[in-house]
mmCIF file of C-alpha atoms and ligand atoms in Angstrom:
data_model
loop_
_atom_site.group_PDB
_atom_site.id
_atom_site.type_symbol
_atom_site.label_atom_id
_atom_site.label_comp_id
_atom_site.label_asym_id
_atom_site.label_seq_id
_atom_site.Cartn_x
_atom_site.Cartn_y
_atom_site.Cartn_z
ATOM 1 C CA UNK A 1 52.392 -21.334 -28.558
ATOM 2 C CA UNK A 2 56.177 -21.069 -30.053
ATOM 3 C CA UNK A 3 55.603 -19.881 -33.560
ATOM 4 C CA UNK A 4 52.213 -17.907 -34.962
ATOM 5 C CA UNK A 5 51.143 -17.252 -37.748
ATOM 6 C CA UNK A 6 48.379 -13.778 -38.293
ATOM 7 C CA UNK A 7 46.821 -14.417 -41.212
ATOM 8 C CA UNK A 8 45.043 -10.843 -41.883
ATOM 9 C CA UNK A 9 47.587 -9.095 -39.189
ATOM 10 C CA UNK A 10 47.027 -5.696 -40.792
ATOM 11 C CA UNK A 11 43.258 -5.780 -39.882
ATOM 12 C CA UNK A 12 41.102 -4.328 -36.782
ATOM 13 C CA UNK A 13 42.305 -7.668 -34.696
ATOM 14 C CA UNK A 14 45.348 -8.844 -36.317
ATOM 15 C CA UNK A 15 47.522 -5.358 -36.456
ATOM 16 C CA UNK A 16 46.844 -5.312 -32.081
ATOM 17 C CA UNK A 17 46.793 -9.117 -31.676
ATOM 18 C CA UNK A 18 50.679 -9.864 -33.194
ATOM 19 C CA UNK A 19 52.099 -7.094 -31.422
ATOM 20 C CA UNK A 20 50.492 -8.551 -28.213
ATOM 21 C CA UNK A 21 52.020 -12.247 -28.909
ATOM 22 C CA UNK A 22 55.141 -10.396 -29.681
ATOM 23 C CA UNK A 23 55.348 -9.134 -26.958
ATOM 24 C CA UNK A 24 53.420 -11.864 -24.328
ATOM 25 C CA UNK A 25 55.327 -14.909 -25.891
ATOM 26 C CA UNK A 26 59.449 -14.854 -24.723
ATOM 27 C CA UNK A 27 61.156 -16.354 -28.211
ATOM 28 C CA UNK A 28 57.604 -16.424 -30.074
ATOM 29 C CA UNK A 29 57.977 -15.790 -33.558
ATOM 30 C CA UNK A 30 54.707 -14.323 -34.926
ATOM 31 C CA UNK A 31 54.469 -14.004 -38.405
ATOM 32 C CA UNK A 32 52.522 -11.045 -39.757
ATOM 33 C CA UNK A 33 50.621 -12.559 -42.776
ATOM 34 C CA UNK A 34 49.217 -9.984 -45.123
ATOM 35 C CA UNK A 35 48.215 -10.033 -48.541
ATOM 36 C CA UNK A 36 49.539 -7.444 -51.603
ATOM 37 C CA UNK A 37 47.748 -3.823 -51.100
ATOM 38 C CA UNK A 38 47.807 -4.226 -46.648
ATOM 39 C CA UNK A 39 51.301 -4.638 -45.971
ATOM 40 C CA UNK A 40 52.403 -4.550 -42.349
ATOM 41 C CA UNK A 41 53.831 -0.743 -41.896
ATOM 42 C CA UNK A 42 56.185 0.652 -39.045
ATOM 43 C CA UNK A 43 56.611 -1.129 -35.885
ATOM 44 C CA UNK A 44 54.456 -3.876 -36.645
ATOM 45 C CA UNK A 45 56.934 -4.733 -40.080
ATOM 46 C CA UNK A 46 59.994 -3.870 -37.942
ATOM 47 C CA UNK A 47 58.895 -5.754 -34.801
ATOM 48 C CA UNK A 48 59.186 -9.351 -36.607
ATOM 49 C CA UNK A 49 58.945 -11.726 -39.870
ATOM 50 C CA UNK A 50 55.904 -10.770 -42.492
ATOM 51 C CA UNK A 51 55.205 -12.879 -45.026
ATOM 52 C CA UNK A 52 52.690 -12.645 -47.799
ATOM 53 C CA UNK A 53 49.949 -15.341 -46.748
ATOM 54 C CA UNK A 54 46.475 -15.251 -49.030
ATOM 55 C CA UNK A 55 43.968 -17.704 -47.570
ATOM 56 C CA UNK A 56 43.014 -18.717 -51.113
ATOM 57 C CA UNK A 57 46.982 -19.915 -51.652
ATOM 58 C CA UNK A 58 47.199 -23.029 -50.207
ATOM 59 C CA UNK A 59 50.910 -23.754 -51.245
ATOM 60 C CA UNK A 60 51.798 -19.976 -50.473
ATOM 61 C CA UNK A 61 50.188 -20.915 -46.521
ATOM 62 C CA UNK A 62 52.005 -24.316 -46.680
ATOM 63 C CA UNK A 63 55.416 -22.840 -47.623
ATOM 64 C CA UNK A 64 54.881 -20.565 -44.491
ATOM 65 C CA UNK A 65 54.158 -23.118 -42.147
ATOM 66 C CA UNK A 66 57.252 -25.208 -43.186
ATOM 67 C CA UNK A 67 59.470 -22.203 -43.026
ATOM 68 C CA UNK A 68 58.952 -20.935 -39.535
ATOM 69 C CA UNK A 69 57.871 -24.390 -38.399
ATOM 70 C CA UNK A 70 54.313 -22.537 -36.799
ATOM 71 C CA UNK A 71 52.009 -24.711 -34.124
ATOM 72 C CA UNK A 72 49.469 -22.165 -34.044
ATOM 73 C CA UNK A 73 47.702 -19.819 -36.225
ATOM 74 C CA UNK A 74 45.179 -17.157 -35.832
ATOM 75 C CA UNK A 75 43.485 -17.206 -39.490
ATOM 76 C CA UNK A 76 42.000 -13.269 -38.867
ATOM 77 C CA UNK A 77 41.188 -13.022 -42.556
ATOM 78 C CA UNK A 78 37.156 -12.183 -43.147
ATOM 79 C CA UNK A 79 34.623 -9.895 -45.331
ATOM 80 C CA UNK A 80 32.892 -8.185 -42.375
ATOM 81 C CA UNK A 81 29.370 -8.115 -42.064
ATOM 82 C CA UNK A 82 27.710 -5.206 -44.110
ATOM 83 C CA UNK A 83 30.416 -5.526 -46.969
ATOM 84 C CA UNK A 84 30.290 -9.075 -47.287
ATOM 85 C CA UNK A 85 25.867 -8.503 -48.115
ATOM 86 C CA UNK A 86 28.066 -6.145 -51.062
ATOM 87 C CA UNK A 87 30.349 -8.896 -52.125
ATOM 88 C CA UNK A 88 28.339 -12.332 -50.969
ATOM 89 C CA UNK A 89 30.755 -14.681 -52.869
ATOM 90 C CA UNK A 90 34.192 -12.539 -52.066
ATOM 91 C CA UNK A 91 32.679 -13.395 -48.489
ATOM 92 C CA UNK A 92 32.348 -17.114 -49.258
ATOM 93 C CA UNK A 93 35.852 -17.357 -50.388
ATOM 94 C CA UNK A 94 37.908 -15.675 -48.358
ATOM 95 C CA UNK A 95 36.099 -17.478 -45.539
ATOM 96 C CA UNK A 96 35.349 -20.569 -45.870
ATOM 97 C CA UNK A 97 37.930 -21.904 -49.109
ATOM 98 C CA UNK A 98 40.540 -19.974 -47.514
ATOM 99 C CA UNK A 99 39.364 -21.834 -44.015
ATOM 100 C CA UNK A 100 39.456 -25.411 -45.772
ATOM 101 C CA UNK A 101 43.046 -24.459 -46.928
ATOM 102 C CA UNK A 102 44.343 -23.767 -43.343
ATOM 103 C CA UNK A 103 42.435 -26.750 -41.761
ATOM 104 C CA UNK A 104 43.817 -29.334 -44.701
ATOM 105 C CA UNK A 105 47.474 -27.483 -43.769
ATOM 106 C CA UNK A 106 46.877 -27.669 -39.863
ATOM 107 C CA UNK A 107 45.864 -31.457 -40.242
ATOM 108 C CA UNK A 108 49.091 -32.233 -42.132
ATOM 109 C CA UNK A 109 50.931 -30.530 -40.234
ATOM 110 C CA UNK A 110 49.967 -30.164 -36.710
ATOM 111 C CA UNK A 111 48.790 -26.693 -36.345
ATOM 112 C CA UNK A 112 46.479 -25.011 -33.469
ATOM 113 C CA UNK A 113 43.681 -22.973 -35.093
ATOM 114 C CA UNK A 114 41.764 -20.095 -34.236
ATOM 115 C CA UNK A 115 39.278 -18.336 -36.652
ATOM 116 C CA UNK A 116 36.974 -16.351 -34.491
ATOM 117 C CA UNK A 117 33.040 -16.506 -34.755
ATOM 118 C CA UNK A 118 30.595 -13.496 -34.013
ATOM 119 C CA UNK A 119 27.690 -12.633 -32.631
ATOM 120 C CA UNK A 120 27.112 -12.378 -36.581
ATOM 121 C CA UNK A 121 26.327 -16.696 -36.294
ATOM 122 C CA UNK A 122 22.970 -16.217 -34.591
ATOM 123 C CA UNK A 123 19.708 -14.688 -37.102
ATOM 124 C CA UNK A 124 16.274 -13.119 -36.155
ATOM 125 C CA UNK A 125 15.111 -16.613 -34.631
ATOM 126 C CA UNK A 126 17.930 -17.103 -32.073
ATOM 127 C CA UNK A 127 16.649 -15.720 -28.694
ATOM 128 C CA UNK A 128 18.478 -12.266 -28.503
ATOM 129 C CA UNK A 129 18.681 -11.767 -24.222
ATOM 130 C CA UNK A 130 21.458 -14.099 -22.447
ATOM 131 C CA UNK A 131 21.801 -15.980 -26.065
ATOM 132 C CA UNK A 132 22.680 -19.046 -25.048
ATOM 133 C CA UNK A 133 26.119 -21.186 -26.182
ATOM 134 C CA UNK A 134 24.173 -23.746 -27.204
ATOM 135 C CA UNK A 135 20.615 -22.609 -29.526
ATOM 136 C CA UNK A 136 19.524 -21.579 -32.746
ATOM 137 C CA UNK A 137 21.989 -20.498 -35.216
ATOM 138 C CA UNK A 138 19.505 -19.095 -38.610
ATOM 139 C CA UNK A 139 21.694 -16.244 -39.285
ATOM 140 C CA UNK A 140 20.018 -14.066 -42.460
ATOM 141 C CA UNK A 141 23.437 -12.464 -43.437
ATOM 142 C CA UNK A 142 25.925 -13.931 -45.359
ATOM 143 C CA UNK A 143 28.289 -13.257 -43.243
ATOM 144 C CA UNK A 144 26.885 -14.886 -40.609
ATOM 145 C CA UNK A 145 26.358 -17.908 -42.667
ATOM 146 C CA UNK A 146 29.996 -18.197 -43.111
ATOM 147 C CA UNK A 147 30.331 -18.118 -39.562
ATOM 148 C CA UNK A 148 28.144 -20.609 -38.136
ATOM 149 C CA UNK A 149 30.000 -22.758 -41.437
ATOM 150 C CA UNK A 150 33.174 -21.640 -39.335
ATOM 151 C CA UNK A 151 31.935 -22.872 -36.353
ATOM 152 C CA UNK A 152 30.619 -26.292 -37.877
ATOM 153 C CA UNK A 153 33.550 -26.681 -40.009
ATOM 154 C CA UNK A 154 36.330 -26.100 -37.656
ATOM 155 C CA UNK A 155 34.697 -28.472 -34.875
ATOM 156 C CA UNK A 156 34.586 -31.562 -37.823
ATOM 157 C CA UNK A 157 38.199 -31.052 -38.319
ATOM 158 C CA UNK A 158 38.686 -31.231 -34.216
ATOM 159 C CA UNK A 159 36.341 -34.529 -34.057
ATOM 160 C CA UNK A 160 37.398 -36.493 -37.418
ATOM 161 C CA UNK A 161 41.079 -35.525 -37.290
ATOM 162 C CA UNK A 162 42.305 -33.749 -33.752
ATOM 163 C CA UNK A 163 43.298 -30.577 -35.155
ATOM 164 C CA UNK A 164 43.012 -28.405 -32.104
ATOM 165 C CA UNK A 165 40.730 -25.790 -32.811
ATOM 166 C CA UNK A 166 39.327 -23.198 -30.549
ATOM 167 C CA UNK A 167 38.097 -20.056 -31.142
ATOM 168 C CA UNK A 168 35.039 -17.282 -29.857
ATOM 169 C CA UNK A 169 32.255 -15.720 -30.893
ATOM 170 C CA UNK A 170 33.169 -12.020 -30.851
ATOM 171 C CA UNK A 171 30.992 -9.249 -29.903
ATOM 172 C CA UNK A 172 31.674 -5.556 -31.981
ATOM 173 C CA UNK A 173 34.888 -4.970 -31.031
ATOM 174 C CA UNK A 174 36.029 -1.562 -29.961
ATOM 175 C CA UNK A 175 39.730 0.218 -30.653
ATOM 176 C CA UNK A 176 41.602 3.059 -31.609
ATOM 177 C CA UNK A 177 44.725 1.769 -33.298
ATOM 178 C CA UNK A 178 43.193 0.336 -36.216
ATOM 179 C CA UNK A 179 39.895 1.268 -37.421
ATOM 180 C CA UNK A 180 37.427 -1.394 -38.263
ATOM 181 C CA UNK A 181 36.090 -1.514 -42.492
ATOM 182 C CA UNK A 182 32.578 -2.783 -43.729
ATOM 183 C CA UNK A 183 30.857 -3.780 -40.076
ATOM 184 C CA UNK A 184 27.888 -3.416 -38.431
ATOM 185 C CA UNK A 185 29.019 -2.529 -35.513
ATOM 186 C CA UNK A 186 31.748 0.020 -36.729
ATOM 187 C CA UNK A 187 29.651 2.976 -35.672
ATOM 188 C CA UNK A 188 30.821 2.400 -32.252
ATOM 189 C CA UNK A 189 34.103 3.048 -32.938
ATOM 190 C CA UNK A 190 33.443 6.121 -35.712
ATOM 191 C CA UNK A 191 31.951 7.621 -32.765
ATOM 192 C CA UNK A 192 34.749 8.413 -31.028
ATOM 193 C CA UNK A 193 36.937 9.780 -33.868
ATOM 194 C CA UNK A 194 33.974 12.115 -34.591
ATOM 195 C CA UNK A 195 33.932 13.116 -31.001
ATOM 196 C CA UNK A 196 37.416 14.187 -30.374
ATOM 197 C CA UNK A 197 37.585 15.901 -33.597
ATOM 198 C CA UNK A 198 34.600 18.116 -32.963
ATOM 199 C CA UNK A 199 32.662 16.666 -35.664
ATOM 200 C CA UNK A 200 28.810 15.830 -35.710
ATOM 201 C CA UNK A 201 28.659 11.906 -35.841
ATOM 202 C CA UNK A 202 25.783 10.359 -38.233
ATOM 203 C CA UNK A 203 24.644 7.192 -36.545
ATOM 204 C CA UNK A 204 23.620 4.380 -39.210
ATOM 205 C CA UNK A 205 22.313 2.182 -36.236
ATOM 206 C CA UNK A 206 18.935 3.647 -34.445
ATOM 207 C CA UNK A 207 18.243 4.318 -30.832
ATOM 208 C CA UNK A 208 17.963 1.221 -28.712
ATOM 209 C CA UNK A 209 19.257 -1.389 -31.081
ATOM 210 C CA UNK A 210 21.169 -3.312 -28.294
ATOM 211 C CA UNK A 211 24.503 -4.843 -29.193
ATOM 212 C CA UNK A 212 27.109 -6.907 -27.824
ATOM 213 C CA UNK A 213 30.422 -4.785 -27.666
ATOM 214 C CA UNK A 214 33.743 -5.315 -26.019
ATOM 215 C CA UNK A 215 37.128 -3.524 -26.093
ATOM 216 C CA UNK A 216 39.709 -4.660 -27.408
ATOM 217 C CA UNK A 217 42.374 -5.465 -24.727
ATOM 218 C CA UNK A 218 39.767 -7.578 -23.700
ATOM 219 C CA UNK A 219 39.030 -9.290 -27.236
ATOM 220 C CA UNK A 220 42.901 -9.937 -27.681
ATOM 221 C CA UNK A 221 43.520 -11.886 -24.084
ATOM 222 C CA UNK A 222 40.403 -13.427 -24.825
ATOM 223 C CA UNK A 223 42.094 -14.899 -28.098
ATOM 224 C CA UNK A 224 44.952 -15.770 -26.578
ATOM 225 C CA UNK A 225 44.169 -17.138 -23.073
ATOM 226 C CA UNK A 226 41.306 -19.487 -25.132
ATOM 227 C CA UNK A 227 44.281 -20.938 -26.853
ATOM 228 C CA UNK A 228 46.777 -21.196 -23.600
ATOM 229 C CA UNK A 229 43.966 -22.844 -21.714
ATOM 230 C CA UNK A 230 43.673 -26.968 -20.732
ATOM 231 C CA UNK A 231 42.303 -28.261 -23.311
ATOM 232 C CA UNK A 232 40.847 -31.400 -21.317
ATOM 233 C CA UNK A 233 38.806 -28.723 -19.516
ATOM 234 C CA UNK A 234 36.824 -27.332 -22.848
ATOM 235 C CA UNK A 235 33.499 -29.152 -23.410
ATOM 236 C CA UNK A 236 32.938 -27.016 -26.409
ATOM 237 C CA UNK A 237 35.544 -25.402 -28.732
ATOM 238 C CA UNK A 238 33.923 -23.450 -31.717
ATOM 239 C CA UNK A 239 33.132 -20.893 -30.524
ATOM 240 C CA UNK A 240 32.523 -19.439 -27.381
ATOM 241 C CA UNK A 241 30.207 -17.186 -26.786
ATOM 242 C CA UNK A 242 32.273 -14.348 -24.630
ATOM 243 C CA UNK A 243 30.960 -10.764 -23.303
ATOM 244 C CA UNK A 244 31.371 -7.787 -21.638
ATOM 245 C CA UNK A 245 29.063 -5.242 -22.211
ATOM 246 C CA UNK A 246 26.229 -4.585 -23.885
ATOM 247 C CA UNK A 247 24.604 -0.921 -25.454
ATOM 248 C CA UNK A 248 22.294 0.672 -27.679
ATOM 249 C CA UNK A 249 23.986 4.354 -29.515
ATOM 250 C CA UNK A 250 22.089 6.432 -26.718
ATOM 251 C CA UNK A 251 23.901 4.610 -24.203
ATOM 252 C CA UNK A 252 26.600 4.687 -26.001
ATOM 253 C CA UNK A 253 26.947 9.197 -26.545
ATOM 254 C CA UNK A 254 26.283 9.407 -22.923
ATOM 255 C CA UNK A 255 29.023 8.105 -21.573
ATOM 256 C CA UNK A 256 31.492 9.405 -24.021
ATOM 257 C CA UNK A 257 29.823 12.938 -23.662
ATOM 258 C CA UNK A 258 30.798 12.541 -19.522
ATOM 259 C CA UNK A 259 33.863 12.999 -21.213
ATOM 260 C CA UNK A 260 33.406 15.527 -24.502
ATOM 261 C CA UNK A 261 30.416 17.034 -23.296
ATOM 262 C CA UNK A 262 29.627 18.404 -26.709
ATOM 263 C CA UNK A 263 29.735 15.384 -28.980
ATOM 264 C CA UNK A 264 26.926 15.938 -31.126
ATOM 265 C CA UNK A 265 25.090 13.091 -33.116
ATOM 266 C CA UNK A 266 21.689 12.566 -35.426
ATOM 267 C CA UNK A 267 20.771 9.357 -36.938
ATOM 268 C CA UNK A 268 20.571 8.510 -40.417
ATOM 269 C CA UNK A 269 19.750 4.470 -40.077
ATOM 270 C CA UNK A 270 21.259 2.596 -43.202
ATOM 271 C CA UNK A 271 18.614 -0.296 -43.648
ATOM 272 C CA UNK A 272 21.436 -2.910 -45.109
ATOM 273 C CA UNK A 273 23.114 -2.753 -41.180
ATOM 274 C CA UNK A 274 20.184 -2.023 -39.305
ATOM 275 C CA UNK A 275 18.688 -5.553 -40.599
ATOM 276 C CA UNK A 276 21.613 -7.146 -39.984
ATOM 277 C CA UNK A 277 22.156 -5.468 -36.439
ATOM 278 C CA UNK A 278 17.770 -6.034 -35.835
ATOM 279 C CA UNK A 279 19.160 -10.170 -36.532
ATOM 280 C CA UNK A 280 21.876 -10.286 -34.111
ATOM 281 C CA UNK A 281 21.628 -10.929 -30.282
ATOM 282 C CA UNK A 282 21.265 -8.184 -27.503
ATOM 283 C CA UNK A 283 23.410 -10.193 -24.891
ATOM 284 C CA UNK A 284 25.219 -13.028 -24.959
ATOM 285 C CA UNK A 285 25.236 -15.679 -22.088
ATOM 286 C CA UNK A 286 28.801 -16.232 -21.678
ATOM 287 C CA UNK A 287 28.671 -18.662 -18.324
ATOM 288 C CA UNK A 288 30.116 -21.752 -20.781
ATOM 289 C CA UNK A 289 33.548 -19.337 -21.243
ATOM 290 C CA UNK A 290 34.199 -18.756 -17.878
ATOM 291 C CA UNK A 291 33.422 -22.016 -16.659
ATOM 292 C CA UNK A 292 35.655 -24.131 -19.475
ATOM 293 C CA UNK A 293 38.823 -21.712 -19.756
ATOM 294 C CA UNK A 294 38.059 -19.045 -17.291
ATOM 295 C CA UNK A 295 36.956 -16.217 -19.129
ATOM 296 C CA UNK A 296 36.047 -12.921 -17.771
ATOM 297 C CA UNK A 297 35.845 -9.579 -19.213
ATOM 298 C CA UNK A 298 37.988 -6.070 -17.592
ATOM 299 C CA UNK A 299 36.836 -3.422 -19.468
ATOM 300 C CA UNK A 300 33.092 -1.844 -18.655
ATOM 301 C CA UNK A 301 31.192 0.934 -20.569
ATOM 302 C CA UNK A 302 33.057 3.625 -18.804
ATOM 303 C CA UNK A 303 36.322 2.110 -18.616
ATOM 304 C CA UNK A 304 36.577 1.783 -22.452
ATOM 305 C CA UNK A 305 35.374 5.358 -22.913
ATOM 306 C CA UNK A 306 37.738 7.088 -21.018
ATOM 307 C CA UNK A 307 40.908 4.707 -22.224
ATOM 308 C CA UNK A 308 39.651 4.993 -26.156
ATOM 309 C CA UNK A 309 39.384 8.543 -25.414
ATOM 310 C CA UNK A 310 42.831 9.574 -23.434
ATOM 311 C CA UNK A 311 44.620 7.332 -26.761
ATOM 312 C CA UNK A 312 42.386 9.371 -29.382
ATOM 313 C CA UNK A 313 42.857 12.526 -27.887
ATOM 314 C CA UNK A 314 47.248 11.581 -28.072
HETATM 315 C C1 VAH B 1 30.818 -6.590 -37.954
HETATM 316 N N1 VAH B 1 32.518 -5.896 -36.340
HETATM 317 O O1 VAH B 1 30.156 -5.654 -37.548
HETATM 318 C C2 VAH B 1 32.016 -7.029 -37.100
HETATM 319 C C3 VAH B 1 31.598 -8.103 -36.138
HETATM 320 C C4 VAH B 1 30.143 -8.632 -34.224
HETATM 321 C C5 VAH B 1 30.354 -7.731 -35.350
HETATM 322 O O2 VAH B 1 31.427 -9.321 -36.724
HETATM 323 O O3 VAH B 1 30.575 -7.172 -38.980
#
């Protein structure tokens, strides 16, 4: 990878994930695509080009391309999971029209592409301990349909044309630099700002709804080492199934109160993101990942407490 472009750079992933090729790739230049209303701010606009990229502007994504000459782009751009059952069709289009425009673009041009998956692709029917890499994919959100369409879509455009595609299937991803918006998962981040502010945290998830969760340092080599990696050595490409820990909220409080001691919490369970959280998978089986590209996960429960915690507390 020479020249990136972040398509959704100002988001949870994409804000962490340029400054990390930034910084990784000697003589990269990473474009920070955003689009009007989530312009990059501070280091992240000072650090390196920006460029206004909409996935639904196919010439506007084009024109990018051509200018910095990119071979690789992260396409970060997505309606998460309880906001896109709030705007279905916003959902639709952002993620799968604006993924058709930046696989059509990558096939002219000769573009790498990553546009992660989730644990969002698998529904009530998938089996939800050590989900497999390979099963049932009946998702019951719309967001999830759009990523198993991801999945599908992204692998025709690697078999009919050879556009190199690769990309995982994320767990709830943890981090304090940018929060998350509209997830399912998001409680386990609002936890922790609740916690070092002294505040009582309302949990919308109930105890012992099991999760797949990772931090993000571990998320962001994951999306770039998948993309480094020999390709002749991936039997599957979209996506990976990749892990590192798994938790229900209970699990969760305890380890952050070995640190705040007096975090206090109640539940009041939404029903849109309990469903959704009810469909997804306890644990993924992630043996495919670190037998193709080598994956493996540094960050544990209580690793990613006490580092989320130390940074909040700054
Ligand atoms: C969500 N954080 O909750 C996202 C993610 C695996 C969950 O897709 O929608």
């Amino acid at each position: 990878m020479k020249n990136v472009l972040v398509i959704g750079s100002t988001g949870q992933i994409g804000s962490e994930l340029t400054m990390k090729l930034r910084k990784q790739i000697n003589g990269a230049t990473v474009v920070a695509g955003y689009i009007p209303g989530a312009e990059p701010k501070g280091v992240l606009k000072e650090s390196g080009p920006s460029e206004q990229a909409d996935v639904c502007n196919a010439a506007q994504l084009a024109q990018i391309v051509d200018k910095y000459r990119i071979d690789t782009i992260y396409n970060l751009a997505a309606i998460l999971s309880a906001t896109a059952e709030k705007k279905p069709l916003l959902a639709w289009d952002i993620q799968m029209n604006g993924l058709i425009n930046i696989l059509e673009i990558a096939r002219e041009k000769g573009c790498a592409v990553f546009t992660p998956s989730s644990i969002g692709a698998f529904g009530p029917t998938t089996p939800h301990k050590s989900t497999p890499q390979d099963t049932v994919q009946r998702p019951t959100s719309m967001y999830g349909v759009t990523k198993v369409a991801v999945e599908l879509l992204s692998d025709y455009y690697f078999h009919k044309y050879g556009v190199d595609t690769r990309s995982v299937r994320f767990p709830g991803l943890i981090s304090y630099t940018t929060p998350p918006g509209g997830g399912t998962t998001d409680y386990a981040v609002e936890v922790f700002y609740s916690a070092v502010k002294g505040e009582e945290f309302v949990c919308p998830i109930a105890q012992g709804t099991y999760m797949d969760m990772m931090y993000m340092p571990d998320a962001l080599r994951a999306a770039i080492e998948i993309m480094e990696s020999d390709p002749s050595k991936l039997v599957h490409r979209n996506s990976f199934n990749i892990a590192s820990m798994s938790f229900e909220p209970e699990t969760l409080f305890a380890a952050i109160r070995r640190e705040i001691p007096d975090l206090r919490t109640r539940y009041e369970v939404d029903p849109v993101r309990q469903s959704i959280a009810d469909s997804w998978p306890d644990n993924m089986d992630d043996s495919c990942a670190r037998k193709e590209w080598g994956w493996k996960p540094s960050y544990d429960l209580d690793g990613m407490v006490k580092d989320m915690i130390s940074h909040l507390k700054k």
